[in-house]
Coordinates of C-alpha atoms in Angstrom, one line a residue:
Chain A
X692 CA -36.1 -6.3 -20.3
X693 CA -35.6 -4.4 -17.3
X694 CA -33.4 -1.4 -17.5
X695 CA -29.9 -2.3 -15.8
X696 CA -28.4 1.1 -15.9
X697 CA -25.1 0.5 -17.5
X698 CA -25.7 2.4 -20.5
X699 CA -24.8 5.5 -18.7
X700 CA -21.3 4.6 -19.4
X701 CA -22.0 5.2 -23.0
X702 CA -24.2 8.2 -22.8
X703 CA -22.5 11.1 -24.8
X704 CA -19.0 11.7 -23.8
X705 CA -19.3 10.0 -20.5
X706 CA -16.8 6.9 -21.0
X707 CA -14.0 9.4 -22.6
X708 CA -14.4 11.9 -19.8
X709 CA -14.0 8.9 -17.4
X710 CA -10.9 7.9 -19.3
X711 CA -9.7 11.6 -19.1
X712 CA -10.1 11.5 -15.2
X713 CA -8.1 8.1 -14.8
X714 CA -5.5 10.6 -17.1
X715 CA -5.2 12.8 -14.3
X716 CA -4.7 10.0 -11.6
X717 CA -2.0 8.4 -13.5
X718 CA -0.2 12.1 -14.7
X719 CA 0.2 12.5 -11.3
X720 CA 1.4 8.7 -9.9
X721 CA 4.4 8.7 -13.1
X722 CA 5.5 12.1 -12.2
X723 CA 5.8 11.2 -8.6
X724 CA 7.1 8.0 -9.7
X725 CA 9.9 10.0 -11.9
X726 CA 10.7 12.3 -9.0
X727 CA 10.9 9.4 -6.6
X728 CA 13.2 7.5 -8.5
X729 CA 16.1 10.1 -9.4
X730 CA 15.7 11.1 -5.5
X731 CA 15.6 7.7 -4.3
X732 CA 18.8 6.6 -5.9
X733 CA 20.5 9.6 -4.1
X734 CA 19.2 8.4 -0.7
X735 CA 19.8 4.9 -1.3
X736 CA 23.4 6.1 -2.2
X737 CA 23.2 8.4 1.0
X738 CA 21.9 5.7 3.1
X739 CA 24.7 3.1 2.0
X740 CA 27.5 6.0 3.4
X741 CA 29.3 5.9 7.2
X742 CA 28.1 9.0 8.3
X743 CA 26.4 8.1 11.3
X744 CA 24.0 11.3 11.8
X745 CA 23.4 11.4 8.3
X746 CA 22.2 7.7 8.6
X747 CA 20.3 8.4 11.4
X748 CA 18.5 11.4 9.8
X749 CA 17.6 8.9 7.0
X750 CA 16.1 6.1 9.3
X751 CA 13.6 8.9 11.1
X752 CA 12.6 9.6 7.7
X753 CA 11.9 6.0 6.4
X754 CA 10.1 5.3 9.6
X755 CA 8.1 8.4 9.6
X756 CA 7.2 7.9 6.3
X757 CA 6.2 3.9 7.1
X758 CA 4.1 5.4 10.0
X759 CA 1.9 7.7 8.6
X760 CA -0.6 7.0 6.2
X761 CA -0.4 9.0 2.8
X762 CA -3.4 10.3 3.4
X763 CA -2.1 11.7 6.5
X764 CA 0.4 13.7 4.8
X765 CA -1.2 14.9 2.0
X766 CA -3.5 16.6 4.2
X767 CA -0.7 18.1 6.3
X768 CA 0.3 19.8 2.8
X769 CA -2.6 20.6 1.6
X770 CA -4.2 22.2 4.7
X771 CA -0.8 22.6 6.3
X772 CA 1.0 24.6 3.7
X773 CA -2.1 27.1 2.5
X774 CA -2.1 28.1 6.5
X775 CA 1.7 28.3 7.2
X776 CA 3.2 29.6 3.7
X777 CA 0.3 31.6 2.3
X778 CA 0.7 29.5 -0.7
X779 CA -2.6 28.3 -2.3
X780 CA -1.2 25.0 -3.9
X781 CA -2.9 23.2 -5.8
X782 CA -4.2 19.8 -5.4
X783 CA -2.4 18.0 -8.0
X784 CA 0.6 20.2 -6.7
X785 CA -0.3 19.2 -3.1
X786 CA -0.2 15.4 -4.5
X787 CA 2.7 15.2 -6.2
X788 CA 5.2 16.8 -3.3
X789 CA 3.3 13.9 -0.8
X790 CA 3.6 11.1 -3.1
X791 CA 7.2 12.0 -4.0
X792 CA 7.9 12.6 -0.4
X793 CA 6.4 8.7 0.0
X794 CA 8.2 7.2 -2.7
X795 CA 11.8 8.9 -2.8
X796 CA 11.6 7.1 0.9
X797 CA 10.2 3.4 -0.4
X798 CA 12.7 4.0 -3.5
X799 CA 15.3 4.7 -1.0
X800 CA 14.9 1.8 1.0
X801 CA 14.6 -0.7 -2.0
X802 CA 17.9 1.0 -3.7
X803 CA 19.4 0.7 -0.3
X804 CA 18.8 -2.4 0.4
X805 CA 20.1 -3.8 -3.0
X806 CA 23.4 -1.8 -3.0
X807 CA 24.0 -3.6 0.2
X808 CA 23.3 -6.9 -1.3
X809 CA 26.3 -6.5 -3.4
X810 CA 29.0 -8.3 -2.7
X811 CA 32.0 -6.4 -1.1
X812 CA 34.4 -7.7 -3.6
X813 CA 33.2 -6.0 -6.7
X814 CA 33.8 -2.6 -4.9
X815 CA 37.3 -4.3 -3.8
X816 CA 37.8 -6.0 -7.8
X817 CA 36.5 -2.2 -8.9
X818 CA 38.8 0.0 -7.0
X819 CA 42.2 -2.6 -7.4
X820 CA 41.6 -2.8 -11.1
X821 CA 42.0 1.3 -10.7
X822 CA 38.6 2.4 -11.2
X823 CA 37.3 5.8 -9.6
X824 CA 34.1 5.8 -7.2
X825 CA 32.4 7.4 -9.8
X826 CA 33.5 4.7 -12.3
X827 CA 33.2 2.6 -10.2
X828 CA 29.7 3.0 -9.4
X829 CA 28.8 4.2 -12.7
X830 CA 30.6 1.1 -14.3
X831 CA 30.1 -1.9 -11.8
X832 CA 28.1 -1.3 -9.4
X833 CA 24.4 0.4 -10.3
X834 CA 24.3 -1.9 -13.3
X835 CA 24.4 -4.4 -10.9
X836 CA 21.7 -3.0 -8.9
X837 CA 19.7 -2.1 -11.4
X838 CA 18.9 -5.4 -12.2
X839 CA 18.0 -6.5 -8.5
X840 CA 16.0 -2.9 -8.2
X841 CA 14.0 -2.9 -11.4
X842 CA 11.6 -5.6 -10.3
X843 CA 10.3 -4.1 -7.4
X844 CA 10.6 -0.2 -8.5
X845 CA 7.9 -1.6 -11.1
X846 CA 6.1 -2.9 -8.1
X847 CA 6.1 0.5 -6.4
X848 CA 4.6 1.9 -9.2
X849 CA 1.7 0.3 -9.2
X850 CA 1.5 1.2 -5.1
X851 CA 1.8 4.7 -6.6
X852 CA -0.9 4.5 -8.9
X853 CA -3.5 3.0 -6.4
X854 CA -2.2 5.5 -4.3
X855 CA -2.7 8.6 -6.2
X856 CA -6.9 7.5 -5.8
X857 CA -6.9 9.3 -2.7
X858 CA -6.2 12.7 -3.8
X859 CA -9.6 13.2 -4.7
X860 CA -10.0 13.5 -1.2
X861 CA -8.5 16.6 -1.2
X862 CA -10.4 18.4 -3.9
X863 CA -8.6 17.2 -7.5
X864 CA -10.6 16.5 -10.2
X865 CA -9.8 12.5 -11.5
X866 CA -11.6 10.0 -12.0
X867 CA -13.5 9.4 -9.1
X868 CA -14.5 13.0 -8.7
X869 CA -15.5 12.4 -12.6
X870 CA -17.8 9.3 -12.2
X871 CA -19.2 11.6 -9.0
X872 CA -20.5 14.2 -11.5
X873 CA -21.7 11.7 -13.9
X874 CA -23.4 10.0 -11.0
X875 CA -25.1 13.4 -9.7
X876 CA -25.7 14.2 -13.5
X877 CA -28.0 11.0 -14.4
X878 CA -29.5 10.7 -11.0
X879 CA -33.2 10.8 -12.5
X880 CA -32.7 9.7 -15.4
X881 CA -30.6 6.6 -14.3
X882 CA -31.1 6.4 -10.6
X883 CA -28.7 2.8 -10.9
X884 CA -25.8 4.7 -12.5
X885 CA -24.0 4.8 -9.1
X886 CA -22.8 0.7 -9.6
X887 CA -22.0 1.1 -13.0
X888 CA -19.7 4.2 -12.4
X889 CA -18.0 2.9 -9.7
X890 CA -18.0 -0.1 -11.1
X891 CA -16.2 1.1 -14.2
X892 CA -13.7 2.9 -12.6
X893 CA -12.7 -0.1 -10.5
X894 CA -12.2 -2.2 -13.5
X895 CA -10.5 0.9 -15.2
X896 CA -7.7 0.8 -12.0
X897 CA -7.3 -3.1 -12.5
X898 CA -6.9 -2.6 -16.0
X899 CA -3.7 -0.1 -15.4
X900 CA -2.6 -1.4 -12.8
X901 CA -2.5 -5.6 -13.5
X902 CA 0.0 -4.8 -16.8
X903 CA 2.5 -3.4 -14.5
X904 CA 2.5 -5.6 -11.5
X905 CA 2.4 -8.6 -14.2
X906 CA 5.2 -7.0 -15.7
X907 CA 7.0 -7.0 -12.4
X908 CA 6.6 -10.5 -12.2
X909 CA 8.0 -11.5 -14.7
X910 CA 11.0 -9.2 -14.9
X911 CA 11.5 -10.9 -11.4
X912 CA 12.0 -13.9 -12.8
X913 CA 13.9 -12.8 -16.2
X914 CA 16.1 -11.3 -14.0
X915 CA 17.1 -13.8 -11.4
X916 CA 20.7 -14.7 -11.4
Chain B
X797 CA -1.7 26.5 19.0
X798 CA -4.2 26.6 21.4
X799 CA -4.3 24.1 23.9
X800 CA -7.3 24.6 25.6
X801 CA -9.0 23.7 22.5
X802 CA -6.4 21.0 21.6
X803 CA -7.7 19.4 25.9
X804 CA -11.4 20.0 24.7
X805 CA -10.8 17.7 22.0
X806 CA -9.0 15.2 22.9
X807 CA -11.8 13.1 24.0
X808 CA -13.3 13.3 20.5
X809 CA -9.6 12.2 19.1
X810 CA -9.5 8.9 21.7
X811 CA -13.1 7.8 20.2
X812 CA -12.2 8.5 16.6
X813 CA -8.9 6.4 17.2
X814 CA -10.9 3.4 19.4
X815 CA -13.1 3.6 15.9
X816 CA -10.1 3.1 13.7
X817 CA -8.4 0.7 15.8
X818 CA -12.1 -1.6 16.5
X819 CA -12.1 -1.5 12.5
X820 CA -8.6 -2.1 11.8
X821 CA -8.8 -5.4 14.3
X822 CA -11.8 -6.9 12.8
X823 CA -10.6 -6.3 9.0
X824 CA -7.1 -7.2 9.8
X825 CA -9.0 -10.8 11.6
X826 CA -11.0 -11.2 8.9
X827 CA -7.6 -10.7 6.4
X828 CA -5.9 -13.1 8.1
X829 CA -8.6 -15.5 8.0
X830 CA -9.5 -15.2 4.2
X831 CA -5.8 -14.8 3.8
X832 CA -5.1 -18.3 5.3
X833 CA -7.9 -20.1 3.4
X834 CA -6.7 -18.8 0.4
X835 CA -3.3 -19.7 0.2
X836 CA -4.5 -23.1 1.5
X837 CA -6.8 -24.0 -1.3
X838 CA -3.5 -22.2 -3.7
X839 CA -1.2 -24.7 -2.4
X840 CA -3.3 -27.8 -1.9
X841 CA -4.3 -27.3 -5.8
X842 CA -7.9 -27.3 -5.4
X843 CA -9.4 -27.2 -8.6
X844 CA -11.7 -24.4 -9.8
X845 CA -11.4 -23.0 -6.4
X846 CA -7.8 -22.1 -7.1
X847 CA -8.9 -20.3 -10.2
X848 CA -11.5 -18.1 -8.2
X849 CA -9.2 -17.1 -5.4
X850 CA -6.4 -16.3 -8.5
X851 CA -8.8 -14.1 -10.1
X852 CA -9.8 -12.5 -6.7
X853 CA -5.9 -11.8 -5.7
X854 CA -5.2 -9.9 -9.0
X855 CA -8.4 -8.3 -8.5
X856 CA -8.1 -6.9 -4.8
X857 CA -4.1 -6.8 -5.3
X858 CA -4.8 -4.3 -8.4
X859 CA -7.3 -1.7 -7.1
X860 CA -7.9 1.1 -4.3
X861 CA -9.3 0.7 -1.2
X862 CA -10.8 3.8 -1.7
X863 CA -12.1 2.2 -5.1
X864 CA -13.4 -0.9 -2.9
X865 CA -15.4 1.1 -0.3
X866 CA -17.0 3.0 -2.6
X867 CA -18.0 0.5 -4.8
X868 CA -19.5 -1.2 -2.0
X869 CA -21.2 2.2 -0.2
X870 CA -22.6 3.7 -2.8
X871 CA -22.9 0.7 -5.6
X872 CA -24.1 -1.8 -4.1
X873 CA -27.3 -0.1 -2.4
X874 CA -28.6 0.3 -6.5
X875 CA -28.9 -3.5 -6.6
X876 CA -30.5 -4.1 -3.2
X877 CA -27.5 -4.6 -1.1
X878 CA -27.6 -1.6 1.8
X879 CA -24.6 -1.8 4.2
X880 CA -23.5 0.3 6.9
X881 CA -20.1 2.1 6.7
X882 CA -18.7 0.1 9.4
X883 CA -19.8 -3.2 7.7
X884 CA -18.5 -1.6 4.3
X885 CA -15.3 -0.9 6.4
X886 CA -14.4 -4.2 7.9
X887 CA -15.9 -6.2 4.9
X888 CA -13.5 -3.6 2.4
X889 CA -10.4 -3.7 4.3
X890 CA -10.9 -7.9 4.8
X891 CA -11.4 -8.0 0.8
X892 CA -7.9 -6.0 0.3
X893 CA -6.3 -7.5 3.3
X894 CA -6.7 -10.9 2.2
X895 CA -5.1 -11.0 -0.8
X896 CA -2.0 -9.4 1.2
X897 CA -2.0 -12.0 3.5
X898 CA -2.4 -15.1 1.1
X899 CA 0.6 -13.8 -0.8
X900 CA 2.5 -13.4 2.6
X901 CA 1.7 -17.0 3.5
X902 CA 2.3 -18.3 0.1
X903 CA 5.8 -16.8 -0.1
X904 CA 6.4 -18.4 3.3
X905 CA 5.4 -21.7 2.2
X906 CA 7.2 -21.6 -1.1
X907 CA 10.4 -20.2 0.4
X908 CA 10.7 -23.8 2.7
X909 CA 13.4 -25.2 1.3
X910 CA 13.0 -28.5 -1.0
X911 CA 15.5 -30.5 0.9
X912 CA 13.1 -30.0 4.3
X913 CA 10.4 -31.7 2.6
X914 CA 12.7 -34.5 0.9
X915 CA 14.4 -35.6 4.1
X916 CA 10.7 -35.8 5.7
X917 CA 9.7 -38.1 3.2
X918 CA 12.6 -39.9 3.5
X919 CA 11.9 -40.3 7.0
X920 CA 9.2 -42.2 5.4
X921 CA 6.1 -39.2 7.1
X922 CA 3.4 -38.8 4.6
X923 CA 2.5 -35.9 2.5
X924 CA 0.1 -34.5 5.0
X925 CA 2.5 -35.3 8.2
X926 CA 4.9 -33.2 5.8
X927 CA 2.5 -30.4 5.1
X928 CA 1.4 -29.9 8.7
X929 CA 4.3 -30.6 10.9
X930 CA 7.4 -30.0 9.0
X931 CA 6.3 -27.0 5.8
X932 CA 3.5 -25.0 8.2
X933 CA 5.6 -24.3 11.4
X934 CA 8.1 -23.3 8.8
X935 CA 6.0 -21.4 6.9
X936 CA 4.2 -19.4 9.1
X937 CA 7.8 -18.2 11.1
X938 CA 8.9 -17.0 7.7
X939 CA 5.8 -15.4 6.7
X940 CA 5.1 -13.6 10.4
X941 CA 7.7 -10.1 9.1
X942 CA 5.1 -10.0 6.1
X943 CA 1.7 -10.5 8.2
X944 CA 3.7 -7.6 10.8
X945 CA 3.9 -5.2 7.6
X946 CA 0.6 -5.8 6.6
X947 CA -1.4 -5.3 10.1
X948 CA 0.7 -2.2 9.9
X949 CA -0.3 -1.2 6.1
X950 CA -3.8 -2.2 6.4
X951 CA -4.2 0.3 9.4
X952 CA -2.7 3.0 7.5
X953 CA -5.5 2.4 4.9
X954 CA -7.8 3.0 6.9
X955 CA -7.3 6.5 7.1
X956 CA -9.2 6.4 3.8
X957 CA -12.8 5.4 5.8
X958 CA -14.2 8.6 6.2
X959 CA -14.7 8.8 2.4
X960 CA -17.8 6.3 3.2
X961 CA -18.7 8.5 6.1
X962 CA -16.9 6.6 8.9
X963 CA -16.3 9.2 11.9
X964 CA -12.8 7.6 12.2
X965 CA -9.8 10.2 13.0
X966 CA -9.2 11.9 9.0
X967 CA -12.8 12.4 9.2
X968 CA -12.9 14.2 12.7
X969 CA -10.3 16.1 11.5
X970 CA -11.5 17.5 8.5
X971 CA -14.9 18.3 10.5
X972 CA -13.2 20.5 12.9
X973 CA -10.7 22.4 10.3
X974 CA -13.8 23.3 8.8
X975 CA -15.9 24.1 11.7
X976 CA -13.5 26.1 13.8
X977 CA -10.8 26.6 11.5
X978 CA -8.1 25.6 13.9
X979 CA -5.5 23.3 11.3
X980 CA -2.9 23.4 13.0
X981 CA -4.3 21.5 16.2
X982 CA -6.4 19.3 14.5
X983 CA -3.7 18.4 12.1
X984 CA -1.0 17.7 15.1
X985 CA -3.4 16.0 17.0
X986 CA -4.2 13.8 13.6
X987 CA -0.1 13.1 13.4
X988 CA 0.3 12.3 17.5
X989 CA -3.4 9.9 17.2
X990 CA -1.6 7.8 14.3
X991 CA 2.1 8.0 15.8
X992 CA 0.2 6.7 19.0
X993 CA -1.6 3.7 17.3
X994 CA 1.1 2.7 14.7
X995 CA 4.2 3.3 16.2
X996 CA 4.2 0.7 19.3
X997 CA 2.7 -1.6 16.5
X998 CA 5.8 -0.9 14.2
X999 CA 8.4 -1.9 17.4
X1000 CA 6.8 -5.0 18.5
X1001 CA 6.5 -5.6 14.9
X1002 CA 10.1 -5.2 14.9
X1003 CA 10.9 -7.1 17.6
X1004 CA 8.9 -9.7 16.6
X1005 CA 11.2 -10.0 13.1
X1006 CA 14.2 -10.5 15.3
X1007 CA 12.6 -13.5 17.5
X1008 CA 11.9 -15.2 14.3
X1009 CA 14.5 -15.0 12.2
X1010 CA 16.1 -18.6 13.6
X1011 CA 13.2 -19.6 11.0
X1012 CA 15.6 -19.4 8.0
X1013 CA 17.6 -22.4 9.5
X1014 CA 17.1 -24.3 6.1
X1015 CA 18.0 -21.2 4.5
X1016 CA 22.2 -22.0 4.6
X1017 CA 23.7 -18.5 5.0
X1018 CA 20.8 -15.9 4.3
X1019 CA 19.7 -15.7 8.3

């Protein structure tokens, strides 16, 4: 039989180091993920408020944000910042400010826009029954939202984690950069391994990431009222 | 910031862009097209087919573009398939796009309310009078806020093309940080070539929303 290549994806610790890339990638999308949601929920909060300029503030944000691609940013930070601050920050560093930047924005919007989809009279119910803002908020209302927010904050993680591929555009070591070196490593031994690598790691993406957008779905529909 | 060399360069930005943007168009065509035909053969229930184009919308919804392109600039070539990085381009940012797009389109036809199609029927118009004239005018008004999103996504993916080598506008970038060291003008010039391209995309976009939200006429009281 001809020699198809693909057992360069079992060839010493090859397959584990891949695995230990795709680590990486994901390390960074959850703690952007993490970031974004705690800051989200305070912009979504901010957003929902009368304060014109703050409101205004928030909409060039969201725009700029829609605008330009991630990609854009994260090389504004990572060349930007070394040039401008003197700081040599790292790439995963570099990575997670951008892609928290991105997603307190997206989580923003989507905690915005389902605090406004409450109706008005559980904040009127709330405060004549004697509740506080806080309670009230605490109590009635972000339960509420929670519901209609968990759904697609699920959704926006997997965004994130497709996403957090690009960063090995600017010089971190995941899984791409990974399959790379195992690539360069076999190339004359295994002059095929190119389409198995890359092959791998595209299947190794679908496999994180169809779990979480499945689970979306269905928390969608569990979660209908 | 040093304009003279920000002037010298300009030209080299207004290529890069017409790059991105010739690119953009003919993925963004080919998305809708592929998006269309999917979300046809979805909702007309073609057998088998219907399972294929499943399998490929999990599959393109799930991964990278960055994945994609490489997969198909520097995989494919060890099996006998060589393609340029403007065919991997168009042909990587239709495959993502299209999956965008059929979901678009099959939101739009799902979210046609049941009573439209009833009270066609009862009108006594066949099944494929109904489909054509009464659920796809529908349809596609309620789905054109989701195709305007994606047109304006899939050109901020993009950016990732000069990973296969495309001399798009990242990539010109990157060459002349490193060449002449000047970051902050390339970067600005990077930030005013994308606000330039997307932005008038993202008003009409918006305008567009507004002319068609009569569309959710069925919809009683979420217009």
């Amino acid at each position: 039989m001809q020699d198809s290549g693909i057992q360069v994806l079992f060839d010493g610790i090859n397959f584990f180091r891949l695995l230990e890339g795709l680590w990486a990638s994901i390390r960074i999308a959850f703690t952007s993920m993490l970031f974004s949601v705690v800051l989200g929920l305070f912009l979504g909060m901010v957003m929902t408020g009368k304060n014109k300029a703050i409101r205004f503030v928030c909409r060039v944000y969201l725009e700029v944000v829609r605008i330009m691609p991630q990609l854009v940013l994260l090389f504004l930070v990572y060349f930007g910042a070394a040039k401008h601050f003197g700081i040599d920050i790292s790439g995963e560093m570099a990575a997670v400010l951008v892609f928290t930047f991105w997603g307190t924005a997206e989580m923003g919007d989507l905690v915005r826009s389902a605090l406004i989809s409450i109706p008005k009279h559980q904040y009127e119910s709330g405060y004549s029954l004697g509740f506080s803002k806080i309670q009230l908020y605490l109590h009635i209302i972000l339960p509420q939202t929670f519901r209609r927010l968990l759904p697609s904050a699920v959704s926006l993680l997997t965004r994130m984690v497709k996403t957090t591929s690009l960063v090995v555009l600017i010089g971190v070591v995941e899984v791409v950069k990974v399959g790379k070196q195992i690539i360069d490593a076999s190339r004359f031994e295994n002059p095929k391994a190119a389409i198995w690598v890359y092959g791998a790691i595209f299947l190794l993406y679908f496999a994180v990431c169809y779990p979480i957008s499945k689970l979306s779905t269905v928390l969608e529909k569990r979660l209908k009222d | 910031m040093d304009f003279e060399f920000i002037f010298t360069y300009i030209p080299t930005y207004i290529e890069a862009a017409k790059l991105t943007i010739k690119i953009g168009a003919c993925g963004i065509a080919g998305a809708f097209v592929v998006g269309i035909i999917c979300s046809l053969i979805i909702e007309l229930k073609i057998p088998v087919l219907r399972q294929l184009v499943q399998i490929y919308i999990e599959l393109s919804r799930n991964t990278p573009l960055l994945i994609q392109l490489f997969f198909l600039y520097f995989g494919l070539p060890k099996v006998g398939i060589v393609l340029s990085s403007k065919a991997c381009g168009v042909i990587g940012l239709i495959f993502l796009g299209g999956s965008y797009m059929a979901e678009g389109f099959r939101t739009g036809i799902e979210n046609v309310p049941k009573i439209q199609r009833e009270s066609a029927y009862s009108l006594g118009m066949t099944k494929k009078q109904t489909f054509w004239k009464i659920v796809m005018p529908q349809a596609v008004a309620t789905s054109v806020p989701v195709f305007c999103a994606n047109v304006i996504f899939l050109l901020k993916e993009t950016s990732v093309f000069s990973a296969v080598a495309l001399a798009d506008l990242m990539y010109v970038t990157k060459d002349l940080i490193g060449l002449y060291y000047k970051t902050d003008e390339a970067l600005m010039m990077l930030v005013v070539s994308y606000l330039v391209i997307l932005l008038p995309i993202s008003l009409v976009s918006s305008w567009i929303e507004r002319r068609v939200r009569y569309a959710g006429f069925g919809n009683t009281g979420s217009v």
